CSV table of C-alpha atoms in Angstrom, one decimal:
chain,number,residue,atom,x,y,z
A,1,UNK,CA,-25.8,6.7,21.8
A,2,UNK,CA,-22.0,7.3,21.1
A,3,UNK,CA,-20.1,5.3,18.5
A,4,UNK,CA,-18.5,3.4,21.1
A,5,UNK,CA,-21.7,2.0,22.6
A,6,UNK,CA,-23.0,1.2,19.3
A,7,UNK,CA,-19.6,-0.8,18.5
A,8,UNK,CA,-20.2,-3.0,22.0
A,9,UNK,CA,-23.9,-3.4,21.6
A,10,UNK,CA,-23.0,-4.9,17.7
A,11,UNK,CA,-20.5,-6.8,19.8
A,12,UNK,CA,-22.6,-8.1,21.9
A,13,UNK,CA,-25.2,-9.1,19.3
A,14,UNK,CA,-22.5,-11.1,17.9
A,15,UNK,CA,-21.3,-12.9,21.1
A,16,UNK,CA,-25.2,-14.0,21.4
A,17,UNK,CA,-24.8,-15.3,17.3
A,18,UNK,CA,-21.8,-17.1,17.6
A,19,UNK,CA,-22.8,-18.8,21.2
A,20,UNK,CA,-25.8,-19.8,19.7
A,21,UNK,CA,-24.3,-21.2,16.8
A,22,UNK,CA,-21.6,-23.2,18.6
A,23,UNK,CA,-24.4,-24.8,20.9
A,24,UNK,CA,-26.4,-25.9,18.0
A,25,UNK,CA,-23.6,-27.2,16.6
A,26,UNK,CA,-22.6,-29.0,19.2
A,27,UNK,CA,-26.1,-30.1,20.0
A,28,UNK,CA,-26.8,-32.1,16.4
A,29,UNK,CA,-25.9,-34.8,14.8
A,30,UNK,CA,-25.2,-33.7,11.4
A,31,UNK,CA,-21.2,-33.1,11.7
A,32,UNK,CA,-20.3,-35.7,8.9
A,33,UNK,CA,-22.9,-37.3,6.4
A,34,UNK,CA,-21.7,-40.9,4.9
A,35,UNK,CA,-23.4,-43.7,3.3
A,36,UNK,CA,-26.4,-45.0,5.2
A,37,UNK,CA,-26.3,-42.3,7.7
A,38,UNK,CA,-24.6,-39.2,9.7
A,39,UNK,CA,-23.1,-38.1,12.8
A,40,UNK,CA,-22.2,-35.9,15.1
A,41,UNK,CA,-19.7,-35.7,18.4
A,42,UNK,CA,-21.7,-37.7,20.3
A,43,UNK,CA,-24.2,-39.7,18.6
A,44,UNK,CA,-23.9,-41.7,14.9
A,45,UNK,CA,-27.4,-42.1,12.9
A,46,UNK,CA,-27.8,-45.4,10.8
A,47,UNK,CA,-30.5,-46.0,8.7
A,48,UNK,CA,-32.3,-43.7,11.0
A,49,UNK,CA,-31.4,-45.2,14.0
A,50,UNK,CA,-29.0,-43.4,16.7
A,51,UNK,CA,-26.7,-44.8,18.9
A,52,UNK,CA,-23.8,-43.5,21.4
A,53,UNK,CA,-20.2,-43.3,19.6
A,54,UNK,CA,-17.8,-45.4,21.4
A,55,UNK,CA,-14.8,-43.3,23.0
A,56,UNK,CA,-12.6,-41.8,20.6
A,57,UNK,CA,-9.9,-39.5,22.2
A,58,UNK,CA,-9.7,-36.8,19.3
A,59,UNK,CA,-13.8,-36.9,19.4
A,60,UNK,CA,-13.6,-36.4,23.3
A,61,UNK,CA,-11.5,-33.3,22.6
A,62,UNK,CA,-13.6,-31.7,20.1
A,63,UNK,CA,-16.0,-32.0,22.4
A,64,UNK,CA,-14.5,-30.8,25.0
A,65,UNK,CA,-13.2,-27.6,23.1
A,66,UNK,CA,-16.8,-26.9,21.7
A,67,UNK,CA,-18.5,-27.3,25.5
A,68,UNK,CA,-15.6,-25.0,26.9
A,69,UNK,CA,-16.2,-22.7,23.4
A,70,UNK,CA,-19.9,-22.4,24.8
A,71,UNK,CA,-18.9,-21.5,28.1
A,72,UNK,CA,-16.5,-19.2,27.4
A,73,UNK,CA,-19.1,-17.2,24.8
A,74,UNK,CA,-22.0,-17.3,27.3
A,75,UNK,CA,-19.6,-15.9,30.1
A,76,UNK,CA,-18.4,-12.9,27.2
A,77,UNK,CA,-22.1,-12.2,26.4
A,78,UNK,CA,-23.5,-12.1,30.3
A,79,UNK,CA,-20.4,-9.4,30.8
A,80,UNK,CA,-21.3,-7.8,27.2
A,81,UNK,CA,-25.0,-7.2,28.6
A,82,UNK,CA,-23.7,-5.8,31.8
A,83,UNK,CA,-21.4,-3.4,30.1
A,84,UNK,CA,-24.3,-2.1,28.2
A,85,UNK,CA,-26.6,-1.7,31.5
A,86,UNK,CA,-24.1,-0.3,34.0
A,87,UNK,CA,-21.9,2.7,32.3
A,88,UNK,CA,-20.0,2.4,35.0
A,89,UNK,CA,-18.8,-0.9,34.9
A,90,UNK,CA,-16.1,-0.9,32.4
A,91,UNK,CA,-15.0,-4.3,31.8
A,92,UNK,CA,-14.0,-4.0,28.6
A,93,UNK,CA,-11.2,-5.8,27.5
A,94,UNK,CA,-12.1,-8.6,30.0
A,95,UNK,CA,-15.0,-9.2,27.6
A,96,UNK,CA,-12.4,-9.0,24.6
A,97,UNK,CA,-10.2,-11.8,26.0
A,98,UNK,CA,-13.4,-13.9,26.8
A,99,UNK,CA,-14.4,-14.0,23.4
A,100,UNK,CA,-11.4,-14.3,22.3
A,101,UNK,CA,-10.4,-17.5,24.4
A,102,UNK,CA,-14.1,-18.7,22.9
A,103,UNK,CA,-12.6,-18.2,19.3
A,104,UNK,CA,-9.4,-20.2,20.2
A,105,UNK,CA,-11.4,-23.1,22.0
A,106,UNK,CA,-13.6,-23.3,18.9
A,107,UNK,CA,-10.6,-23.2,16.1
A,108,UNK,CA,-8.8,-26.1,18.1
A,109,UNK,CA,-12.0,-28.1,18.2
A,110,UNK,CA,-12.6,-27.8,14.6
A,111,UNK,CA,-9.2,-28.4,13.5
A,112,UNK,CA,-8.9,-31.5,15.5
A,113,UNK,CA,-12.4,-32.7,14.0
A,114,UNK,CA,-11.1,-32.2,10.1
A,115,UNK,CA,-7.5,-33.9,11.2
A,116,UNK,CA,-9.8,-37.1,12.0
A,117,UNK,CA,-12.1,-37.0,8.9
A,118,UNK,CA,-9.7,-35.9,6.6
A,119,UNK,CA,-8.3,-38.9,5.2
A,120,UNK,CA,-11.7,-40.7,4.5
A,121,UNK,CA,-12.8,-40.6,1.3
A,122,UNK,CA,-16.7,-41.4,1.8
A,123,UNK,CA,-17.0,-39.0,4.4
A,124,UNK,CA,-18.6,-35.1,3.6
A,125,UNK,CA,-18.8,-32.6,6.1
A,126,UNK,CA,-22.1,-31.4,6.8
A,127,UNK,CA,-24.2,-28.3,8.1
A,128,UNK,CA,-23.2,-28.8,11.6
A,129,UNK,CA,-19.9,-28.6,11.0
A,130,UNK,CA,-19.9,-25.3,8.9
A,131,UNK,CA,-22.0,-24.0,11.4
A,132,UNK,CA,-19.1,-24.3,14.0
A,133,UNK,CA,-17.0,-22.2,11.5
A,134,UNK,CA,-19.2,-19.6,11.1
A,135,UNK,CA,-19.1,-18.5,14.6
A,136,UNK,CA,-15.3,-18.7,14.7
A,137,UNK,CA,-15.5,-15.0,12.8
A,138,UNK,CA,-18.7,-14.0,14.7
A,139,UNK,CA,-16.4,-14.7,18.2
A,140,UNK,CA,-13.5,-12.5,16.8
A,141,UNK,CA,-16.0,-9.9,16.3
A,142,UNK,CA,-17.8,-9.9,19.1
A,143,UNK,CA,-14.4,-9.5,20.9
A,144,UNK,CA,-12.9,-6.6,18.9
A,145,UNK,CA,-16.3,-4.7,18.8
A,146,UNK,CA,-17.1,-5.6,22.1
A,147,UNK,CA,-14.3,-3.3,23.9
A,148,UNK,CA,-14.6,-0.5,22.0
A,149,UNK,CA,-11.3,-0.1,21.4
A,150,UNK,CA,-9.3,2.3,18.9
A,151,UNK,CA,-12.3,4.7,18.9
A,152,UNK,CA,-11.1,8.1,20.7
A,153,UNK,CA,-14.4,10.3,19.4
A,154,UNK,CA,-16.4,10.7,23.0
A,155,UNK,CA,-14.2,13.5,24.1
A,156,UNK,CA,-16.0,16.0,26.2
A,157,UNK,CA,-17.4,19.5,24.8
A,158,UNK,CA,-14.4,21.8,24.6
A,159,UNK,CA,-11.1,22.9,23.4
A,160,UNK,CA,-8.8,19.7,22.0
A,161,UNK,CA,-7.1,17.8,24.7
A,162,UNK,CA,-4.1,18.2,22.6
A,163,UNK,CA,-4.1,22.4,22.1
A,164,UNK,CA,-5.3,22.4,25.5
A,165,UNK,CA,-1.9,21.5,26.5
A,166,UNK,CA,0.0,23.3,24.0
A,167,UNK,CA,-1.7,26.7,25.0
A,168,UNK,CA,-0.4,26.1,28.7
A,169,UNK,CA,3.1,24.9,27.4
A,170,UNK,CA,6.0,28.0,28.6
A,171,UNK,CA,7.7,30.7,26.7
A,172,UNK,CA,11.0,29.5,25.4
A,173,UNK,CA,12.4,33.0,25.0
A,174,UNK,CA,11.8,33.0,21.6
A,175,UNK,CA,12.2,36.5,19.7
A,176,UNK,CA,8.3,37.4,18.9
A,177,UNK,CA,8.2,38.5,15.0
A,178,UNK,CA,5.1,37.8,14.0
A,179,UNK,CA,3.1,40.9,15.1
A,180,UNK,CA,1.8,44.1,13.9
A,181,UNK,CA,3.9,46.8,15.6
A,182,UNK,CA,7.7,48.3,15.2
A,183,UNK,CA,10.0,45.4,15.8
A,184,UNK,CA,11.6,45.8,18.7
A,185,UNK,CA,15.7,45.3,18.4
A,186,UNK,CA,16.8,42.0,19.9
A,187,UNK,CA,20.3,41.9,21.4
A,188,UNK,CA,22.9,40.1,20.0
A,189,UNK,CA,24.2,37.0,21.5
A,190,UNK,CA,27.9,36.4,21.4
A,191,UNK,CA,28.9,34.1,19.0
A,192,UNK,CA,25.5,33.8,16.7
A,193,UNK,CA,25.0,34.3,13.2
A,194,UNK,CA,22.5,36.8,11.9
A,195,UNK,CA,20.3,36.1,9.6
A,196,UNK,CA,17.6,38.1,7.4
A,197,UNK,CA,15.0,36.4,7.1
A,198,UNK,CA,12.8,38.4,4.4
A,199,UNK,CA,8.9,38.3,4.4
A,200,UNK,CA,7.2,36.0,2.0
A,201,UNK,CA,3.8,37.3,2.3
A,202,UNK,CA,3.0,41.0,1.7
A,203,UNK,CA,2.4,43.1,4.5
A,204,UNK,CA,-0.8,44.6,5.6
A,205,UNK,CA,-2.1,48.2,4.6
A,206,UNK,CA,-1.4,49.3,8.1
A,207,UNK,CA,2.5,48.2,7.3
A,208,UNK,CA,3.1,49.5,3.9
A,209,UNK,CA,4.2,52.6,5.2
A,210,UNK,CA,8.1,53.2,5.1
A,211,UNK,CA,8.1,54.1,8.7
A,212,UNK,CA,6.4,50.9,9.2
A,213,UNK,CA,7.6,48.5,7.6
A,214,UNK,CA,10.9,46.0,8.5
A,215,UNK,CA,12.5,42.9,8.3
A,216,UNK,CA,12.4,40.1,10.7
A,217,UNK,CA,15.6,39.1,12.2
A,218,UNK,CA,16.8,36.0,13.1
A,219,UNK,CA,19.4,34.6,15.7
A,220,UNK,CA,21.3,31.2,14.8
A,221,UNK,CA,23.1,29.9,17.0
């Protein structure tokens, strides 16, 4: 297994977290705890008996956003599974933005939740409620992993892509100095500037001989 399919099966793992998480959160009642009781987005515990809340427009909301949330990672995680199974099907960044959209859903729901118990002083959030911020990372993760994106290490057995193409890249009519036989005398171009361009490396034992040996010249135009 490559890198990349170890990145989207961790992804996927973490889609299953998080869309677990946000269903148990939305599922209890332990959102806020207060005197005499606790509650949750839809029901309110007294004295250990549980009622309905009455409609409250920023509850209905948070609600809302945490049902969609769920929705949203279950959809991510059935296409995370798939990826996984088919090779073929490459579905990527769908999956990303899936998760992604789950993460929003679930920020706006939580945000509007501490907006409406914010202000009330003998109110403490409960283990519900961190629970639906935990899986606000694990849905951001799940996205990023679950693409595989950024990792370019499952190239094919071979020469590199990139000196691949320099190899096959044409001859610019550059004057060939680097090589181990008599230079060859390159004509002069009207108008350039010669240059000598000495060696800065000693020359082989086949070179060392005065017959042999030369400077490399240069044209600058």
């Amino acid at each position: 297994m490559g890198v990349k399919r170890s990145l989207q099966s961790g992804g996927t793992t973490l889609g299953f977290l998080a869309n677990f998480f946000i269903i148990l959160s939305s599922a209890s009642n332990y959102w806020i705890r207060y005197s005499g009781g606790h509650s949750g987005l839809w029901q309110e515990c007294n004295e250990g008996v549980c009622s309905n809340i009455p409609c409250d427009s920023r509850l209905m909301v948070t609600g809302g956003c945490m049902v969609l949330a769920a929705g949203c990672g279950f959809v991510g995680f059935v296409m995370g599974l798939r990826i996984l199974c088919n090779e073929g099907y490459s579905r990527g960044q769908t999956t990303c933005s899936v998760f992604f959209i789950s993460g929003l859903l679930l920020l706006i729901a939580l945000t509007v939740y501490t907006v409406k118990n914010a202000w009330k002083d003998d109110v403490f959030y409960s283990w519900s409620y961190f629970l639906g911020w935990l899986a606000l990372p694990f849905c951001i993760l799940a996205g990023n992993m679950g693409s595989g994106r950024g990792w370019r290490g499952d190239f094919p057995e071979g020469p590199s892509p990139l000196l691949a193409e320099t190899s096959q890249l044409p001859s610019q009519g550059l004057p060939n100095t680097l090589h181990s036989g008599p230079l060859e005398p390159q004509t002069p171009v009207p108008g350039a500037l010669l240059v000598i361009c000495p060696r800065t490396h000693p020359a082989p034992p086949a070179l060392r001989s005065p017959s042999r040996q030369a400077s490399a010249f240069c044209w600058r135009t």
